[in-house]
Tab-separated table of C-alpha atoms in Angstrom:
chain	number	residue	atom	x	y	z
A	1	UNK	CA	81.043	115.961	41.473
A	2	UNK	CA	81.876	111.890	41.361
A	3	UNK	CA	78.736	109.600	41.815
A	4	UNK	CA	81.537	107.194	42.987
A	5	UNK	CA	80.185	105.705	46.607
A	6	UNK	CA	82.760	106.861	48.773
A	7	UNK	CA	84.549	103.504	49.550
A	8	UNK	CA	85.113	103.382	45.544
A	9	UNK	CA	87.081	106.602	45.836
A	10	UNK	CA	89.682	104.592	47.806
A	11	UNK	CA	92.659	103.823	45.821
A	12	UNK	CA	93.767	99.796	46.080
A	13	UNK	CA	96.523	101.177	48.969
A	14	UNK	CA	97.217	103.933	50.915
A	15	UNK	CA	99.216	106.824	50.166
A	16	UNK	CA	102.684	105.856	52.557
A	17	UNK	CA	103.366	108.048	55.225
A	18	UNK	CA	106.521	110.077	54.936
A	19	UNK	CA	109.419	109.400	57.503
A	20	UNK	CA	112.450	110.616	57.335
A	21	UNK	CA	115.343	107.690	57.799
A	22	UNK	CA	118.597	107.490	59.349
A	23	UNK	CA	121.357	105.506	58.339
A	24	UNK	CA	124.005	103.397	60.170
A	25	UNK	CA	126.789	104.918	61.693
A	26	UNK	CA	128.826	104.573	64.141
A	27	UNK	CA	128.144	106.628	67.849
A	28	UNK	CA	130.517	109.048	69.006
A	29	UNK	CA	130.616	110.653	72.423
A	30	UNK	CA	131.227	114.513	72.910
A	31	UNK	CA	131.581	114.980	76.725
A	32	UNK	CA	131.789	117.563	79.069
A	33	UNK	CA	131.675	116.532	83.016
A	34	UNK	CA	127.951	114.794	83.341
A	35	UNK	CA	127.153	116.271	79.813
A	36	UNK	CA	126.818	113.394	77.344
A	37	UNK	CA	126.068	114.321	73.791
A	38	UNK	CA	125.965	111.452	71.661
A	39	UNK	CA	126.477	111.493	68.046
A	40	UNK	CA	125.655	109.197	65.387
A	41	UNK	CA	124.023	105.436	65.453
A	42	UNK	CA	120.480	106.002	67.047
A	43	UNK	CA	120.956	109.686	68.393
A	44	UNK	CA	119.103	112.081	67.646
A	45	UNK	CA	120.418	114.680	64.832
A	46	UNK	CA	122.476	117.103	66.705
A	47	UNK	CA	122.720	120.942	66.379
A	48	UNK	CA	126.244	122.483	66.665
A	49	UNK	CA	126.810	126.494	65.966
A	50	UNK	CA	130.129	128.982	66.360
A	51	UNK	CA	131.063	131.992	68.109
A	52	UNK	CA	131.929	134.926	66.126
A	53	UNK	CA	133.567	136.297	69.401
A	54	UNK	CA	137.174	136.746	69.524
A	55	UNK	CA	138.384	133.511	71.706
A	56	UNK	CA	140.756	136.187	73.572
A	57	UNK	CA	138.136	138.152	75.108
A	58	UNK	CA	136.504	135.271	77.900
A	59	UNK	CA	133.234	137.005	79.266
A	60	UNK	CA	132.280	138.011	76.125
A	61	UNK	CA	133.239	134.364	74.681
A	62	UNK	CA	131.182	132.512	77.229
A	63	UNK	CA	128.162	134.889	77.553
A	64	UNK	CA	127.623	134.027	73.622
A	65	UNK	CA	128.052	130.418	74.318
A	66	UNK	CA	124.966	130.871	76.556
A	67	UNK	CA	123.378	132.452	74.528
A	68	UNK	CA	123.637	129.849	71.787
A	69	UNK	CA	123.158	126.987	74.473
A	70	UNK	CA	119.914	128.275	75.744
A	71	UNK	CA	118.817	128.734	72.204
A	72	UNK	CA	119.292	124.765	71.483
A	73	UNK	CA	122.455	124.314	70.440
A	74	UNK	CA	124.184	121.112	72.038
A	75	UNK	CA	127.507	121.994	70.772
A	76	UNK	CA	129.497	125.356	70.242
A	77	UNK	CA	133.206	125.790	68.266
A	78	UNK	CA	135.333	128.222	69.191
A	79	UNK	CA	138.210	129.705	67.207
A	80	UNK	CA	141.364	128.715	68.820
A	81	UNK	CA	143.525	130.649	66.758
A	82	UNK	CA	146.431	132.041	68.936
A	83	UNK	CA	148.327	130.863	72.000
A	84	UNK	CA	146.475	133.514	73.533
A	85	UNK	CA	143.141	132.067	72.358
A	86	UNK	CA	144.115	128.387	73.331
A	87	UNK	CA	144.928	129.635	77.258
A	88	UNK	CA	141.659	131.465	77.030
A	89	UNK	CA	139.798	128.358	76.709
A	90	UNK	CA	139.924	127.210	80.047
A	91	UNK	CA	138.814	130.392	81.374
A	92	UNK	CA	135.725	129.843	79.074
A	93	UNK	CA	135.152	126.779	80.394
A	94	UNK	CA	135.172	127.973	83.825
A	95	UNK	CA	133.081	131.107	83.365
A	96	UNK	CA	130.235	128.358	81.709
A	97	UNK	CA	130.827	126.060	84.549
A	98	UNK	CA	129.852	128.747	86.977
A	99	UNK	CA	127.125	129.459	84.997
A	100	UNK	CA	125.458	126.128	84.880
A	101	UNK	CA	126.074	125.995	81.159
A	102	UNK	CA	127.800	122.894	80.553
A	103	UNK	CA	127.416	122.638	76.431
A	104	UNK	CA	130.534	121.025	74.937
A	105	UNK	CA	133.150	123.273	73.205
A	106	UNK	CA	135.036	122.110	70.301
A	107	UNK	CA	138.002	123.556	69.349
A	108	UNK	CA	138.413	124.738	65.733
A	109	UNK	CA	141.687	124.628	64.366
A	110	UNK	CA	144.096	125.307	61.432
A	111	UNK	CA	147.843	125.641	60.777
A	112	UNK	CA	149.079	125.536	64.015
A	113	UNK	CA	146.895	123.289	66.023
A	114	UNK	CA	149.312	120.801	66.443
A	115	UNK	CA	151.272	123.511	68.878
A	116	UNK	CA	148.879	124.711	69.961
A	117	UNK	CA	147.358	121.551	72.347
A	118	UNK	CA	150.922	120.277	72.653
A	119	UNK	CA	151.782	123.405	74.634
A	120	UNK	CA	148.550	124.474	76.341
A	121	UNK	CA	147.458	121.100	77.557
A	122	UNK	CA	144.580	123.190	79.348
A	123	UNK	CA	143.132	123.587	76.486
A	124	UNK	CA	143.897	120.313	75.027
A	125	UNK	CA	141.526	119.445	78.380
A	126	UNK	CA	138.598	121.925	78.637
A	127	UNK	CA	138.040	121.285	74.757
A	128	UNK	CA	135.266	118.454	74.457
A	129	UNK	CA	136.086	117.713	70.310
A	130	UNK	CA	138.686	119.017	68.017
A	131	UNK	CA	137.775	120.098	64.747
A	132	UNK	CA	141.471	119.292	62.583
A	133	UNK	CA	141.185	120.637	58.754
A	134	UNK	CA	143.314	118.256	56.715
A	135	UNK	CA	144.296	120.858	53.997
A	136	UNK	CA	145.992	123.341	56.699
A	137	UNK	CA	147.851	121.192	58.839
A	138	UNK	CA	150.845	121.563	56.756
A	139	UNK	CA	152.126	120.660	53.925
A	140	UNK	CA	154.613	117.474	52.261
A	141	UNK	CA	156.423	116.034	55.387
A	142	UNK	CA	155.010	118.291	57.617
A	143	UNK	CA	151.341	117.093	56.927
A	144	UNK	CA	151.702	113.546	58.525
A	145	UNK	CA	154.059	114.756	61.462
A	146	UNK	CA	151.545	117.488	62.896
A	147	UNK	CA	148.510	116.109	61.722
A	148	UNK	CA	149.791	113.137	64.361
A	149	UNK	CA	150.567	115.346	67.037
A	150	UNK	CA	146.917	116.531	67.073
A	151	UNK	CA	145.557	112.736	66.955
A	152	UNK	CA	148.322	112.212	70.075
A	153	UNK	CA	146.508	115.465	72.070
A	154	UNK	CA	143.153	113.568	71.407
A	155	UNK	CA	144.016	110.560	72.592
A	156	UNK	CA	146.013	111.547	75.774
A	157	UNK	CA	142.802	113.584	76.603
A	158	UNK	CA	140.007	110.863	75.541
A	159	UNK	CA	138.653	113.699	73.083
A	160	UNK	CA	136.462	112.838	69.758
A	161	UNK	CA	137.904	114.641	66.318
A	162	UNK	CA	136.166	116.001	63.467
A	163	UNK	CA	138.107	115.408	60.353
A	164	UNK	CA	136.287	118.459	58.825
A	165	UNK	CA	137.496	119.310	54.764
A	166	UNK	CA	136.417	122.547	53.136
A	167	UNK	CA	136.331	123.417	49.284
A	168	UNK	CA	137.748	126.488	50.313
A	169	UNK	CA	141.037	125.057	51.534
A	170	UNK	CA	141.258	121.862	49.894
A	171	UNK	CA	144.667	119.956	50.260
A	172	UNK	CA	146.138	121.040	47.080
A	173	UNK	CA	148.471	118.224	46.590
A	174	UNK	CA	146.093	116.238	47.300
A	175	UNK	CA	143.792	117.714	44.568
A	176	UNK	CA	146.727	117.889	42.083
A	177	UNK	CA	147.560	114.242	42.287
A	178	UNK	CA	143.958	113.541	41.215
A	179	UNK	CA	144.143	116.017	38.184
A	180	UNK	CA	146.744	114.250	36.896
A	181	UNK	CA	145.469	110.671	37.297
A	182	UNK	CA	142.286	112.042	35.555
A	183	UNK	CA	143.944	113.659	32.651
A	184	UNK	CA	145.282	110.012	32.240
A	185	UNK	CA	142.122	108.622	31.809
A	186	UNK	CA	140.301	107.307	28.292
A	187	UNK	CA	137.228	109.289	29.258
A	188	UNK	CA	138.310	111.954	31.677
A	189	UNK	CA	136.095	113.141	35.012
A	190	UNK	CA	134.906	116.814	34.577
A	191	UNK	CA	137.050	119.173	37.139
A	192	UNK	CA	133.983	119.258	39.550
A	193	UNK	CA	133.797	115.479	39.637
A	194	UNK	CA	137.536	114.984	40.772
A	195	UNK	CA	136.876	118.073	43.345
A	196	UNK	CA	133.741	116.109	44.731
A	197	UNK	CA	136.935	113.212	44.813
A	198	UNK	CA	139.121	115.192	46.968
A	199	UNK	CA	136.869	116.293	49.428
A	200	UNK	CA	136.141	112.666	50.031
A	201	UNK	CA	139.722	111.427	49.684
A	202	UNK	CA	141.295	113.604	51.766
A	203	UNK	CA	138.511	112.785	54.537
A	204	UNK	CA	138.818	109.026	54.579
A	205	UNK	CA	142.276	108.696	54.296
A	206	UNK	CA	142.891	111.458	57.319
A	207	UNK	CA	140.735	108.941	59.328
A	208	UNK	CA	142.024	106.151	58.404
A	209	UNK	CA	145.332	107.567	59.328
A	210	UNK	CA	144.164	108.533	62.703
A	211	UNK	CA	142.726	104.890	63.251
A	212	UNK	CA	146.364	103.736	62.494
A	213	UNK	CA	147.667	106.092	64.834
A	214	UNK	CA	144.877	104.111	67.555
A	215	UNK	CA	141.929	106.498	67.371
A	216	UNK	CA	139.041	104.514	67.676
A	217	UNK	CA	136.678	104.843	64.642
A	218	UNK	CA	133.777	105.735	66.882
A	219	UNK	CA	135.720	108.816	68.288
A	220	UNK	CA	135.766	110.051	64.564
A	221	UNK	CA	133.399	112.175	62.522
A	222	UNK	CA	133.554	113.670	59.287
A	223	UNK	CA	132.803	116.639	56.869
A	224	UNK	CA	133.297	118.134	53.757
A	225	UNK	CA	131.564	121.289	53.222
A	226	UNK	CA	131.305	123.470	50.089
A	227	UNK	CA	128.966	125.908	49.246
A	228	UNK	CA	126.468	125.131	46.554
A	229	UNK	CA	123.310	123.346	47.255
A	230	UNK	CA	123.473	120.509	44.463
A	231	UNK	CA	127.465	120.231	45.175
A	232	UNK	CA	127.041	118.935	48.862
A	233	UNK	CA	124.135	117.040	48.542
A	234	UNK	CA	126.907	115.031	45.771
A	235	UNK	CA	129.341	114.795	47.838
A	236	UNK	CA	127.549	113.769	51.135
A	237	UNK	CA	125.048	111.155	48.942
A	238	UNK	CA	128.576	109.885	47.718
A	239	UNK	CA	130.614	109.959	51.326
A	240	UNK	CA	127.690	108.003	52.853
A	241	UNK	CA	128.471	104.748	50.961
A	242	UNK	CA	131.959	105.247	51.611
A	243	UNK	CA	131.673	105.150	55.409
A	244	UNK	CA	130.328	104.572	58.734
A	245	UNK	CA	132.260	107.674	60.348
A	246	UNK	CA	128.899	109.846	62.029
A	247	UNK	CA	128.650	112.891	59.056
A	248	UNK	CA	128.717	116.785	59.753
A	249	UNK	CA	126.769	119.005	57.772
A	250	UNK	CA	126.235	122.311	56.149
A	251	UNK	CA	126.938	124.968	53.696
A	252	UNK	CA	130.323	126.423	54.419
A	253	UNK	CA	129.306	129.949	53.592
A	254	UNK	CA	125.256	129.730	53.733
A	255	UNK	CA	125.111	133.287	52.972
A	256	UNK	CA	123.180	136.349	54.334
A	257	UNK	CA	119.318	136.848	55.514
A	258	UNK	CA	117.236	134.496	53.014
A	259	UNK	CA	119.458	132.892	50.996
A	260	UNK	CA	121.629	131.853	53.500
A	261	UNK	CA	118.059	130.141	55.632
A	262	UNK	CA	116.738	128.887	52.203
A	263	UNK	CA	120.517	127.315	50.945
A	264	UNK	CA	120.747	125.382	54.008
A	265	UNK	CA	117.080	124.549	54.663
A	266	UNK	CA	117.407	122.927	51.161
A	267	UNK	CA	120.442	121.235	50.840
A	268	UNK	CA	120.032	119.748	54.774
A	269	UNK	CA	116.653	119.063	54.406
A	270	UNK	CA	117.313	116.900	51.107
A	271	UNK	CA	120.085	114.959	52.790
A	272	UNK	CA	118.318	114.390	56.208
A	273	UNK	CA	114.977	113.442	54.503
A	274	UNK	CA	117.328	110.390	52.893
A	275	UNK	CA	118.642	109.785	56.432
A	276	UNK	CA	122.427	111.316	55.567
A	277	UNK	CA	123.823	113.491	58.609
A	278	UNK	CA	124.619	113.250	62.379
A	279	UNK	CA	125.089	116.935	63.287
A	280	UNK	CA	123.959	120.086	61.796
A	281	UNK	CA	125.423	123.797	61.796
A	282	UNK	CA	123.316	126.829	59.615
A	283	UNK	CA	126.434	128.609	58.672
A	284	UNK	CA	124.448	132.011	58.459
A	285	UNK	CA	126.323	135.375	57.860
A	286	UNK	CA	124.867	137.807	60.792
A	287	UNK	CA	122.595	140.885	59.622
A	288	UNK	CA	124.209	143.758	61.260
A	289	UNK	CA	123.012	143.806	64.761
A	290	UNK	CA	121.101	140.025	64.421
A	291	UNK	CA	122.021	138.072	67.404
A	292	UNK	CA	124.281	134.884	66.093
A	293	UNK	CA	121.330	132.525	68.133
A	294	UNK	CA	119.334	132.844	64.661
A	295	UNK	CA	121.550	130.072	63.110
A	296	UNK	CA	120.449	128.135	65.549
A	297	UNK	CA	116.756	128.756	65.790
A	298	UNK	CA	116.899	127.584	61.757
A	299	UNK	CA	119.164	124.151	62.218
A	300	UNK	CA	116.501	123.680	64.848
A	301	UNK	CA	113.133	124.672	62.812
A	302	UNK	CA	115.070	122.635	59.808
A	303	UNK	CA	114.811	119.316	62.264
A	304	UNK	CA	111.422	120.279	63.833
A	305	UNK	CA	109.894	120.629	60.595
A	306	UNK	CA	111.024	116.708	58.736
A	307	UNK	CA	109.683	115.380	61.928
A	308	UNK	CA	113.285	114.332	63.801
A	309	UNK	CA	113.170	116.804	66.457
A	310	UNK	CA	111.487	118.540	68.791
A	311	UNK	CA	112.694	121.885	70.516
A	312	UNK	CA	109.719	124.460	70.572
A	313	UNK	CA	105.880	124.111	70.772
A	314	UNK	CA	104.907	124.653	67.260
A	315	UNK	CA	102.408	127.966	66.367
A	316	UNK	CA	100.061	127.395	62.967
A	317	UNK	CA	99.130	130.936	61.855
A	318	UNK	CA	97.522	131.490	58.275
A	319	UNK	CA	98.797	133.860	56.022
A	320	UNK	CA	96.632	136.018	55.581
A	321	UNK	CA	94.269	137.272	52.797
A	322	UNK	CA	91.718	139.982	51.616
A	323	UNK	CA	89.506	138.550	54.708
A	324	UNK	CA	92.176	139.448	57.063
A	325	UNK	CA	93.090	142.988	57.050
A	326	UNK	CA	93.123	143.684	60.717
A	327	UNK	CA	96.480	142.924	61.914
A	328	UNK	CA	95.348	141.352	64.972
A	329	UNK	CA	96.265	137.463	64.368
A	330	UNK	CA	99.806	138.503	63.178
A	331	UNK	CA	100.779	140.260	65.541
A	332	UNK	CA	99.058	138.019	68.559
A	333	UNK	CA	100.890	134.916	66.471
A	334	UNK	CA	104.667	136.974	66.953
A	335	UNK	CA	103.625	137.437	70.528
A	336	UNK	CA	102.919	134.236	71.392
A	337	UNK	CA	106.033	132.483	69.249
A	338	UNK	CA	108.281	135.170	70.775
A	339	UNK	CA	107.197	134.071	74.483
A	340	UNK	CA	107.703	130.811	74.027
A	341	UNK	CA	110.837	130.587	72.811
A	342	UNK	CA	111.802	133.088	75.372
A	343	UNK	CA	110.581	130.830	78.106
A	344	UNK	CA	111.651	128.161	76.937
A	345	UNK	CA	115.066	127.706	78.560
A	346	UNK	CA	113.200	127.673	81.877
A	347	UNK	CA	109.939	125.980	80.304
A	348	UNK	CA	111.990	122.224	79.531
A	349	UNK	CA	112.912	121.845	82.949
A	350	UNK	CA	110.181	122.894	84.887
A	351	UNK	CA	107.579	121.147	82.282
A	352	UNK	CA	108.299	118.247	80.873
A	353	UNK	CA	107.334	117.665	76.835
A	354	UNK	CA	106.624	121.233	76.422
A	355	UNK	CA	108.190	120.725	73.641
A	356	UNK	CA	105.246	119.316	72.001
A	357	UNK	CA	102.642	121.848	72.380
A	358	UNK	CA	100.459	122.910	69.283
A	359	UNK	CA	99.000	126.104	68.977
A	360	UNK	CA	96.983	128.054	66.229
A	361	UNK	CA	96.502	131.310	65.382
A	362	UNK	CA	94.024	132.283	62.838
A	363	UNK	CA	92.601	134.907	61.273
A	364	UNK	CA	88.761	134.138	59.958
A	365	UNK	CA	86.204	131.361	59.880
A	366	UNK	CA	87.513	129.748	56.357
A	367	UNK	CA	90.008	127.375	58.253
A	368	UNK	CA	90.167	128.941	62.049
A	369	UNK	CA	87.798	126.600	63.668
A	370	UNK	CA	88.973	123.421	61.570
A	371	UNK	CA	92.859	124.246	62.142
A	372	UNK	CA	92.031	125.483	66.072
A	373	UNK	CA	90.536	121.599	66.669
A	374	UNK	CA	93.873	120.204	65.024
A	375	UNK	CA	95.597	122.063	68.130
A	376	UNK	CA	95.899	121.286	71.597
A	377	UNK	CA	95.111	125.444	71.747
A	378	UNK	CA	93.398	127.294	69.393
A	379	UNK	CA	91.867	130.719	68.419
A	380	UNK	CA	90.174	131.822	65.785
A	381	UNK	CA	90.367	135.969	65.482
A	382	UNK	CA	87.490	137.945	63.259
A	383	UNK	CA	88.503	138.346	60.131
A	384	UNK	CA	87.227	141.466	57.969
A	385	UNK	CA	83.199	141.747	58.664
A	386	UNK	CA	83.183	139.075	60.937
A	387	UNK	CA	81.085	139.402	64.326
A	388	UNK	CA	84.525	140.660	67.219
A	389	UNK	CA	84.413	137.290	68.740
A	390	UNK	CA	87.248	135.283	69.012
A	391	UNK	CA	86.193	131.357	70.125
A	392	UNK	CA	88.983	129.524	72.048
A	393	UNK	CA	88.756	125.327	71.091
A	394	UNK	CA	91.274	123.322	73.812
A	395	UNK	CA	91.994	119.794	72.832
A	396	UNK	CA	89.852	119.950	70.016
A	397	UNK	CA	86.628	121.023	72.164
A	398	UNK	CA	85.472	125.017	71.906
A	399	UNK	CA	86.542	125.920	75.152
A	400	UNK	CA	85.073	129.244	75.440
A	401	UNK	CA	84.660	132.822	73.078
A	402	UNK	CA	86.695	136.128	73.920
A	403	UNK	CA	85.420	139.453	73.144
A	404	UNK	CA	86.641	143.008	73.816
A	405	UNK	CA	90.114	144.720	74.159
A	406	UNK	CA	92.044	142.380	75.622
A	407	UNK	CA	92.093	139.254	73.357
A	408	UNK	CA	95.626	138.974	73.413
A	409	UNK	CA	95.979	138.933	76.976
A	410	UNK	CA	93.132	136.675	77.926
A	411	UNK	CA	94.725	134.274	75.459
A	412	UNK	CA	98.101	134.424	76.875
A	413	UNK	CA	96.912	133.584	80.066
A	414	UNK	CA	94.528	130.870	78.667
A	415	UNK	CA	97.948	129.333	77.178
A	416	UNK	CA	100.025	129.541	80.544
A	417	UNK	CA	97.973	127.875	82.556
A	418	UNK	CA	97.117	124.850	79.824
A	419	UNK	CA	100.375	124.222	80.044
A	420	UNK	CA	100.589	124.708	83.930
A	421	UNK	CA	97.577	122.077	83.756
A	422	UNK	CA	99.263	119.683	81.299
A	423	UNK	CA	102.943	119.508	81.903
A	424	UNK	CA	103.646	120.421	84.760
A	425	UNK	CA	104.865	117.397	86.775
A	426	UNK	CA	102.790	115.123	89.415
């Protein structure tokens, strides 16, 4: 122990307090009816997410747009693959409208997207943002021609684009034309360095060829995606001095179960944290039978947790250890995270900065009083040998102690009407 008085264990200044930034660019609008999502400038980070549906098939199409809107995702792309898919869209639209789900759709499309909103202007309409991929919008002469008709469809219907390049389908001329200025060099690039090169080249000079075509540079946003960690946190560190354009991000192909969660909650969370990216999408690869929401729930837990967003109320539950070998605190932890996010759909309308609710769930005395004051709800459950009392500390203050059978319960109720009490407006 340090004989130090404690105001000599204070260092000269304080530790700084970590805040993620933002950086400067531009605002874009994505719009659908009295739906305004803004993106870029001073908006908040944005989540967007994909159907896996086939575009074709419209109830089952909209009913998983819900299903991703309700889960928190302000934006959701649809394949539009077909001319069957592209005079589905409207029908989509329509089936949300009815709903009461008015989440923008963007249209995702490659090859033949240039036909596709020339002759199903519908579409063209009920589409809030087209997503064009540079590489696949044809090829020598062609390229220019259609990628102009699309920038023509945007501007006839006031839409936003997302100039959106992938590793995966980079345009090979493009790349090629690189190569060979590289091999020319004294000291030549390595082959990743020129890729990172064509990503960004084939980005900024699509946009610039849409602002020449009278897109305003506001109505633009970018992406390149690949899909290794320390290859798009490169490329985006790089594209963010090159531009104002807002920025897109995420893994292409995140991957399955954990490594596709961990892959993106790294690389995102690294670029974010230096204020790099306007939207967000958690390309996750569906465990049989997982609903396609869960991509969601992580691009929003990814934001919740640096501090720029809010979506859920948050629940602290420990871990667990050799004092904890009732399962009680687990599985009243899952219960409680499960309801909320279940209620929550109904929860942001009908209360206010919900949103901001902290709970705790703990599971013995070591840190389940001091963590339970941190909350605006706590409990602390017995741990192993512990007296089968359970105290209950709101805003800080023990509240009162449960005991018996129905823990859970009385909790859950304790929790509904706090927030009945607290958010609920005048």
């Amino acid at each position: 122990m340090t004989d130090q008085a404690p105001s000599e264990l204070l260092s000269s200044s304080p530790v700084a307090i970590p805040q993620p930034a933002r950086s400067q660019t531009l605002q874009a609008r994505v719009v659908w009816g009295d739906q305004i999502v803004t993106v870029g400038g001073n908006a908040p980070v944005r989540v967007q997410s994909m159907t896996n549906t086939d575009t074709v098939d419209v109830i089952g199409t909209a009913i998983q747009v819900k299903e991703l809107a309700l889960a928190g995702s302000e934006m959701v792309r649809l394949t539009v693959n077909t001319l069957e898919a592209a005079q589905a869209v409207p029908h989509i639209r329509d089936q949300l409208d009815k709903m009461g789900i008015s989440v923008p759709l963007i249209g995702d499309f490659h090859y033949n997207g240039h036909r596709l909103l020339t002759e199903v202007p519908a579409c063209a309409q009920a589409l809030s943002k087209y997503r064009i991929n540079p590489g696949n919008v044809g090829k020598g002469d062609k390229h220019d021609v259609q990628f102009g008709q699309m920038i023509e469809a945007a501007l006839r219907f006031d839409k936003p684009v997302r100039i959106g390049v992938n590793w995966g389908s980079l345009d090979q001329e493009l790349l090629a034309d690189l190569m060979d200025q590289n091999s020319q060099r004294a000291q030549p690039w390595e082959a990743r360095q020129v890729m990172y090169e064509a990503l960004m080249a084939s980005a900024l000079q699509s946009a610039q060829l849409a602002e020449t075509m009278g897109m305003a540079a506001n109505q633009i946003i970018l992406s390149c995606k690949v899909s290794g960690v320390q290859d798009l946190i490169a490329v985006y560190q790089a594209l963010s001095k090159r531009c104002h354009y807002p920025l897109h991000l995420g893994l292409t192909e995140a991957g399955m179960g954990t490594k596709g969660t961990v892959a993106s909650s790294t690389a995102l969370g690294i670029l974010l944290q230096q204020g790099i990216g306007d939207t967000i999408r958690v390309s996750l690869t569906p465990q049989p039978g997982e609903s396609r929401t869960q991509e969601v729930v992580i691009a929003n837990e990814i934001l919740q947790s640096l501090g720029l967003r809010v979506f859920v109320p948050s629940v602290t539950a420990c871990p667990g250890c050799g004092r904890t070998t009732s399962t009680t605190f687990q599985e009243l932890a899952k219960q409680i995270d499960d309801h909320l996010r279940a209620q929550m759909p109904v929860w942001r309308v009908k209360y206010p900065g919900v949103e901001n609710l902290k709970l705790a769930v703990m599971g013995c005395i070591v840190n389940g009083p001091g963590e339970s004051k941190h909350a605006d709800i706590g409990i602390s459950l017995p741990g192993t040998g512990e007296a089968p009392a359970a105290p209950v500390f709101i805003d800080g203050e023990k509240a009162l102690t449960l005991r018996g059978e129905n823990i859970a319960q009385e909790f859950h109720q304790i929790v509904e009407t706090y927030i009945q009490k607290r958010f609920a407006p005048a």
